[in-house]
Coordinates of C-alpha atoms and ligand atoms in Angstrom, one line a residue:
M1 CA 0.0 0.0 0.1
D2 CA 1.2 3.6 -0.9
K3 CA 1.9 5.7 1.9
K4 CA 0.5 9.2 2.0
R5 CA 3.6 11.5 2.4
I6 CA 2.8 14.5 4.7
A7 CA 4.2 17.8 5.7
I8 CA 3.4 19.0 9.1
L9 CA 3.8 22.7 9.5
G10 CA 3.5 23.7 13.2
S11 CA 4.6 20.3 14.4
T12 CA 5.3 21.4 17.8
G13 CA 2.0 23.2 18.6
S14 CA -1.0 21.6 19.9
V15 CA -2.5 20.3 16.5
G16 CA 1.0 19.4 15.3
T17 CA 1.9 17.1 18.1
Q18 CA -1.6 15.4 18.1
A19 CA -1.0 15.0 14.1
L20 CA 2.1 13.0 15.1
D21 CA 0.1 10.8 17.3
V22 CA -2.0 10.1 14.4
A23 CA 1.1 9.3 12.3
A24 CA 2.4 7.0 15.2
G25 CA -0.9 5.1 15.0
H26 CA -0.7 4.6 11.2
P27 CA 2.8 3.9 10.4
D28 CA 1.4 1.8 7.2
R29 CA -0.4 4.8 6.0
L30 CA 1.3 7.9 6.7
H31 CA 5.0 8.9 6.1
V32 CA 6.3 12.3 7.5
E33 CA 8.1 13.7 4.8
C34 CA 8.7 17.3 6.2
L35 CA 8.3 19.2 9.6
A36 CA 8.3 22.9 10.5
A37 CA 8.1 24.9 13.8
G38 CA 8.5 28.3 15.1
R39 CA 10.6 28.5 17.9
N40 CA 10.7 25.2 19.8
V41 CA 14.1 23.7 18.6
D42 CA 14.2 21.3 21.3
L43 CA 11.0 19.5 20.5
L44 CA 11.6 19.8 16.8
A45 CA 15.1 18.2 17.1
E46 CA 13.4 15.6 19.0
Q47 CA 10.9 15.0 16.3
A48 CA 13.3 15.0 13.4
E49 CA 15.2 12.2 15.1
R50 CA 12.1 10.0 15.6
W51 CA 10.7 10.8 12.2
Q52 CA 13.7 11.3 10.2
P53 CA 11.9 13.7 7.7
S54 CA 13.7 14.7 4.4
V55 CA 13.2 18.7 5.4
V56 CA 12.6 20.5 8.5
S57 CA 11.9 24.2 8.9
V58 CA 12.3 26.4 11.7
G59 CA 11.8 30.0 12.5
T60 CA 15.1 31.9 12.2
E61 CA 18.5 31.4 10.7
Q62 CA 20.1 31.0 14.3
D63 CA 17.6 28.2 15.1
A64 CA 18.5 26.6 11.9
A65 CA 22.2 26.7 12.5
E66 CA 21.4 25.1 16.1
L67 CA 19.2 22.6 14.9
R68 CA 22.0 21.6 11.9
R69 CA 24.6 20.9 15.0
R70 CA 21.8 18.8 16.7
L71 CA 21.0 16.6 13.7
E72 CA 23.0 13.8 12.1
P73 CA 25.1 15.4 9.2
G74 CA 23.7 13.8 5.8
G75 CA 20.3 13.2 6.9
T76 CA 17.5 16.0 7.2
R77 CA 18.1 19.2 5.4
V78 CA 17.2 22.2 7.7
V79 CA 15.7 25.4 6.0
W80 CA 14.1 28.3 7.8
G81 CA 11.7 31.2 7.9
A82 CA 9.0 32.2 5.2
E83 CA 11.0 30.6 2.4
G84 CA 11.5 27.4 4.3
L85 CA 7.8 27.0 4.9
R86 CA 7.2 27.7 1.0
E87 CA 9.9 25.0 0.2
I88 CA 7.8 22.6 2.2
S89 CA 4.5 23.6 0.9
L90 CA 5.7 23.1 -2.7
H91 CA 7.9 20.1 -2.0
S92 CA 7.3 17.5 -4.5
N93 CA 7.4 14.5 -2.6
V94 CA 4.4 15.7 -0.2
D95 CA 1.0 14.8 -1.1
T96 CA -0.7 16.6 2.1
V97 CA 0.2 19.5 3.7
L98 CA -1.1 19.9 7.3
N99 CA -1.1 23.6 7.9
A100 CA -1.1 24.0 11.8
V101 CA 0.9 27.2 11.6
V102 CA -0.2 29.9 14.1
G103 CA -1.2 33.4 12.9
A104 CA -0.9 35.1 9.5
A105 CA 2.2 33.2 8.3
G106 CA 0.0 30.2 7.8
L107 CA -1.7 32.3 4.8
A108 CA 1.0 31.9 2.3
V109 CA 1.6 28.3 3.1
T110 CA -2.0 27.4 2.2
Y111 CA -2.0 29.4 -0.8
D112 CA 1.4 27.8 -2.1
A113 CA 0.2 24.3 -1.2
V114 CA -3.1 24.6 -3.2
T115 CA -1.7 26.3 -6.1
A116 CA 0.7 23.2 -6.1
G117 CA -2.3 21.2 -6.1
K118 CA -1.8 19.6 -2.8
Q119 CA -4.3 18.3 -0.5
V120 CA -4.2 20.6 2.6
A121 CA -5.4 19.5 5.9
L122 CA -6.0 23.1 7.1
A123 CA -6.0 24.0 10.9
N124 CA -4.6 27.6 10.5
K125 CA -7.7 29.6 11.0
E126 CA -6.2 32.8 9.1
S127 CA -6.2 31.1 5.8
L128 CA -10.1 31.4 5.2
V129 CA -10.8 34.1 7.5
M130 CA -8.4 36.4 6.0
A131 CA -8.3 35.0 2.4
G132 CA -11.2 32.6 1.8
E133 CA -12.3 33.9 -1.5
L134 CA -8.6 34.0 -3.1
I135 CA -7.8 30.5 -1.5
M136 CA -11.1 28.7 -2.5
A137 CA -10.8 30.1 -6.1
A138 CA -7.1 29.0 -6.3
A139 CA -7.9 25.4 -4.9
R140 CA -10.7 25.1 -7.3
R141 CA -8.3 26.0 -10.3
H142 CA -5.9 23.7 -9.1
E143 CA -8.1 21.0 -7.9
A144 CA -6.7 20.9 -4.5
D145 CA -8.9 19.7 -1.6
V146 CA -9.2 21.9 1.6
L147 CA -10.0 19.8 4.3
P148 CA -11.0 21.6 7.5
V149 CA -9.4 20.3 10.7
D150 CA -11.3 22.6 13.0
S151 CA -13.9 20.2 14.6
E152 CA -17.0 22.0 13.6
P153 CA -16.3 23.0 10.1
N154 CA -14.8 19.4 9.9
A155 CA -18.2 18.0 11.1
L156 CA -19.9 20.1 8.5
H157 CA -17.5 18.7 5.9
Q158 CA -18.2 15.0 7.0
C159 CA -22.1 15.6 6.8
L160 CA -21.9 17.0 3.4
R161 CA -19.9 14.3 1.6
G162 CA -21.9 12.9 -1.3
E163 CA -24.5 15.7 -0.9
H164 CA -25.4 18.5 -3.3
I165 CA -24.9 21.7 -1.8
S166 CA -28.1 23.3 -3.4
N167 CA -30.0 20.6 -1.1
V168 CA -28.7 22.2 2.2
R169 CA -30.9 24.3 3.9
R170 CA -28.9 25.3 7.3
L171 CA -25.5 24.9 8.4
I172 CA -25.7 24.6 12.1
L173 CA -22.3 25.3 14.0
T174 CA -22.2 24.1 17.4
A175 CA -20.6 26.2 20.2
S176 CA -19.7 25.1 23.7
G177 CA -20.4 28.8 24.8
G178 CA -17.2 28.9 26.5
P179 CA -16.3 29.0 30.4
F180 CA -18.6 32.2 31.1
R181 CA -21.8 30.9 29.4
T182 CA -23.7 31.1 32.7
W183 CA -21.7 34.2 34.1
P184 CA -23.8 37.3 34.5
Q185 CA -22.8 39.8 31.8
E186 CA -21.9 42.4 34.4
R187 CA -19.1 39.9 36.0
L188 CA -17.3 39.4 32.3
A189 CA -15.2 42.7 33.1
E190 CA -13.6 40.9 35.9
V191 CA -12.5 37.8 33.8
T192 CA -8.8 37.1 34.4
P193 CA -6.7 35.4 31.6
E194 CA -6.4 32.3 34.0
E195 CA -10.1 32.0 33.8
A196 CA -10.4 32.5 30.1
L197 CA -7.8 29.8 29.5
N198 CA -9.8 27.2 31.3
H199 CA -11.9 25.8 28.4
P200 CA -14.7 23.4 29.5
T201 CA -14.3 20.8 26.8
W202 CA -11.5 21.4 24.3
L203 CA -7.8 21.5 25.0
M204 CA -6.2 23.9 22.5
G205 CA -3.7 26.6 22.1
Q206 CA -3.9 30.0 24.1
R207 CA -5.4 32.5 21.2
I208 CA -7.9 29.9 20.3
T209 CA -9.0 29.6 23.9
I210 CA -9.7 33.0 24.5
D211 CA -11.2 33.3 21.2
S212 CA -13.6 30.5 22.4
A213 CA -14.3 32.4 25.5
T214 CA -15.3 35.5 23.6
L215 CA -17.5 33.5 20.9
M216 CA -14.9 35.1 18.3
N217 CA -13.8 31.7 17.6
K218 CA -17.5 30.8 16.6
G219 CA -17.4 34.0 14.3
F220 CA -14.5 32.8 12.5
E221 CA -15.9 29.5 11.7
I222 CA -19.1 31.3 10.2
I223 CA -16.4 32.7 7.9
E224 CA -14.5 29.5 7.2
A225 CA -18.0 27.5 6.6
Y226 CA -19.0 30.3 4.1
W227 CA -15.9 29.9 2.0
L228 CA -15.4 26.3 2.3
F229 CA -19.1 25.2 1.6
G230 CA -20.4 28.1 -0.5
V231 CA -23.6 28.6 1.0
P232 CA -25.4 32.1 1.8
L233 CA -24.4 33.6 4.8
E234 CA -27.9 33.9 6.2
A235 CA -28.0 29.6 5.8
I236 CA -25.2 29.5 8.5
E237 CA -26.4 29.4 12.2
V238 CA -24.9 28.7 15.6
V239 CA -26.3 26.8 18.5
V240 CA -25.1 26.5 22.0
H241 CA -24.2 22.9 22.9
P242 CA -22.4 22.9 26.1
Q243 CA -21.1 19.3 26.0
S244 CA -19.4 19.6 22.4
A245 CA -20.4 15.9 21.5
V246 CA -22.3 17.1 18.6
H247 CA -19.8 18.8 16.5
S248 CA -22.3 20.3 14.0
L249 CA -25.3 19.7 12.0
V250 CA -26.7 20.1 8.5
E251 CA -30.2 20.4 7.7
F252 CA -31.4 19.5 4.2
S253 CA -34.2 20.7 2.2
D254 CA -36.3 17.3 2.8
G255 CA -36.3 18.1 6.5
S256 CA -33.5 16.0 7.8
L257 CA -30.8 16.7 10.2
V258 CA -27.8 15.2 9.7
A259 CA -25.0 15.6 12.6
Q260 CA -21.5 14.4 13.4
V261 CA -20.9 13.1 16.9
G262 CA -17.4 12.2 18.2
P263 CA -15.3 12.4 21.2
T264 CA -14.0 15.9 22.0
D265 CA -10.5 15.0 20.8
M266 CA -8.9 16.8 17.9
R267 CA -7.1 13.8 16.7
I268 CA -10.5 12.7 15.3
P269 CA -10.8 15.7 13.2
I270 CA -7.0 15.5 12.2
Q271 CA -7.1 12.1 11.2
Y272 CA -10.0 12.7 9.0
A273 CA -8.4 15.4 7.2
L274 CA -5.2 13.2 6.7
S275 CA -6.9 9.9 5.7
Y276 CA -9.6 11.8 3.4
P277 CA -11.1 10.2 1.2
E278 CA -10.5 7.2 3.3
R279 CA -11.5 6.2 6.9
W280 CA -9.0 4.7 9.3
K281 CA -9.2 3.0 12.6
S282 CA -9.1 5.6 15.5
V283 CA -6.1 6.4 17.7
V284 CA -8.5 7.6 20.4
E285 CA -11.1 5.8 22.6
Y286 CA -14.5 5.5 21.0
L287 CA -17.5 7.5 22.3
Q288 CA -19.8 5.4 24.2
V289 CA -23.4 6.2 22.9
P290 CA -25.7 7.0 24.8
A291 CA -23.4 9.3 26.4
S292 CA -23.4 9.5 30.3
S293 CA -24.5 13.0 30.1
P294 CA -27.4 14.7 28.3
W295 CA -26.9 16.8 25.1
D296 CA -28.5 20.4 25.6
F297 CA -28.9 23.0 22.9
E298 CA -29.5 26.6 23.3
P299 CA -30.3 29.4 20.9
S300 CA -27.2 31.9 20.3
G301 CA -28.0 35.6 20.0
G302 CA -28.0 38.9 22.2
D303 CA -25.2 40.8 24.0
R304 CA -23.3 37.5 24.7
F305 CA -22.8 36.8 21.1
V306 CA -21.6 40.3 19.9
A307 CA -18.5 38.3 18.0
L308 CA -21.0 36.3 16.1
D309 CA -22.4 39.6 14.6
L310 CA -18.8 41.1 14.1
A311 CA -18.0 38.2 12.0
R312 CA -21.2 38.3 9.7
Q313 CA -20.7 42.2 9.2
A314 CA -17.0 41.6 8.3
L315 CA -18.3 39.1 5.7
R316 CA -21.1 41.2 4.4
A317 CA -18.7 44.3 3.9
G318 CA -16.4 41.7 2.1
G319 CA -13.0 42.4 0.8
T320 CA -10.5 43.0 3.4
A321 CA -12.9 43.2 6.2
P322 CA -12.6 39.7 7.6
A323 CA -8.9 40.0 7.7
V324 CA -9.1 43.4 9.8
L325 CA -11.5 41.4 12.0
N326 CA -9.0 38.8 12.5
A327 CA -6.0 41.2 13.2
A328 CA -7.6 43.5 15.4
D329 CA -8.9 40.6 17.5
E330 CA -5.4 38.9 17.7
V331 CA -4.0 42.4 19.1
A332 CA -7.0 42.5 21.4
V333 CA -6.4 39.0 22.8
A334 CA -2.6 39.5 23.1
A335 CA -3.4 42.6 25.2
F336 CA -6.0 40.8 27.4
L337 CA -3.3 38.2 28.1
E338 CA -1.0 40.8 29.2
R339 CA -3.6 42.4 31.4
E340 CA -3.7 45.6 29.3
L341 CA -7.2 45.1 28.2
R342 CA -10.4 44.0 29.9
F343 CA -12.2 40.6 28.9
D344 CA -15.2 42.4 27.6
Q345 CA -13.4 45.1 25.9
I346 CA -11.9 42.6 23.5
T347 CA -15.0 42.7 21.2
S348 CA -15.3 46.3 21.6
V349 CA -11.7 46.9 20.2
V350 CA -12.6 44.7 17.3
A351 CA -15.6 46.4 16.5
D352 CA -14.0 50.0 16.7
V353 CA -11.3 48.9 14.6
L354 CA -13.6 47.3 12.0
E355 CA -15.3 50.7 11.8
E356 CA -12.1 52.5 11.4
V357 CA -9.9 50.8 8.9
P358 CA -11.3 50.9 5.3
T359 CA -12.3 47.8 3.5
T360 CA -10.5 47.5 0.3
S361 CA -10.5 44.4 -2.3
A362 CA -9.1 41.2 -1.2
D363 CA -7.6 40.2 -4.6
S364 CA -3.9 39.5 -3.5
I365 CA -2.3 38.2 -0.7
E366 CA -0.2 41.4 -0.5
S367 CA -3.5 43.5 -0.1
I368 CA -4.8 41.3 2.5
L369 CA -1.6 41.6 4.5
E370 CA -1.7 45.4 4.2
A371 CA -5.3 45.6 5.6
D372 CA -3.9 43.3 8.2
A373 CA -1.1 45.7 9.2
A374 CA -3.3 48.5 9.1
A375 CA -6.0 46.9 11.7
R376 CA -3.0 45.8 14.3
R377 CA -1.9 49.5 14.2
A378 CA -5.4 50.7 14.7
A379 CA -6.0 47.9 17.4
Q380 CA -2.6 48.6 18.9
A381 CA -3.4 52.3 19.4
R382 CA -6.5 51.4 21.4
V383 CA -4.7 48.9 23.8
V384 CA -1.8 50.9 24.7
K385 CA -2.6 53.7 26.9
Ligands
MG401 MG1 -13.6 24.8 16.4

């Protein structure tokens, strides 16, 4: 059996390490061809020794030199920076690129990989939030599959397999509601970074955990779903489902609702995106059905869900507005983690920046990155006193 040759970009992060768990569980199916990480040279060196990839990339030239010292000469090639990521994204031996790069740096990776016709397992949110139109157009042109790793869009992808999108009435994204779902509105001003980082159901990186608490993460998923599946914005809804067992649902025109249900473990959607179009044995424990707890659903809407409104507003404005939304949020979340901004001010900073920064056409990666930079400056001016 031919093995699928994969590149894992962001290999030392939460998604990257879990992807390597999946690879370890399927040595007969997956071959780790390339790895890339930002700054964690220690873990990357360990991973390179274990997996013997042909190429690894690291953030800086200095770290690349350090990595070369640690690895056996004549084995793995070490590259670095944006060029390093680019080399791996385009690597002729790679079938599937798992893009788990953190932040806007991941955008170019996705674009390069789809234009090279690779299958892309997409964990980098910025790619579709900032440049959804551009990337999906390139993916269609080059017949590249874009497979969402994010559990809710991943669930929608599973529910939609073999279906005609014209038969879809609604895409229903589930949201855990975050750790403050039951808190009174006025207490949100006092939320500390420690409280916000304590997500009730999912174990994830810092920014996405804060974005889950503000619901901005769900706003981003509305944007991801919009570009991935090509339905009207009005057909995408969010319901609160605190147990995170039902990862999302699709309602079809004939009245059938199809849901994807599974353990709250990222290795499930990661493996789905790596194995697609096949399905392989799970590397995690199977969910017991009926589950021991009930499954609750509540509507979303009102003050607590202002982040969803901001995401919809950005998508309606079109062009670079979603990129502005993302950049403003990233700056605001970082300021909150540094205790320079209150929790309830994160979305108000984003709303202000969305008003202030003009929307332009998102017709190139460059124009999107310019809007990103303008939004960062505008957000920074609001958080630094
Ligand atoms: Mg998600």
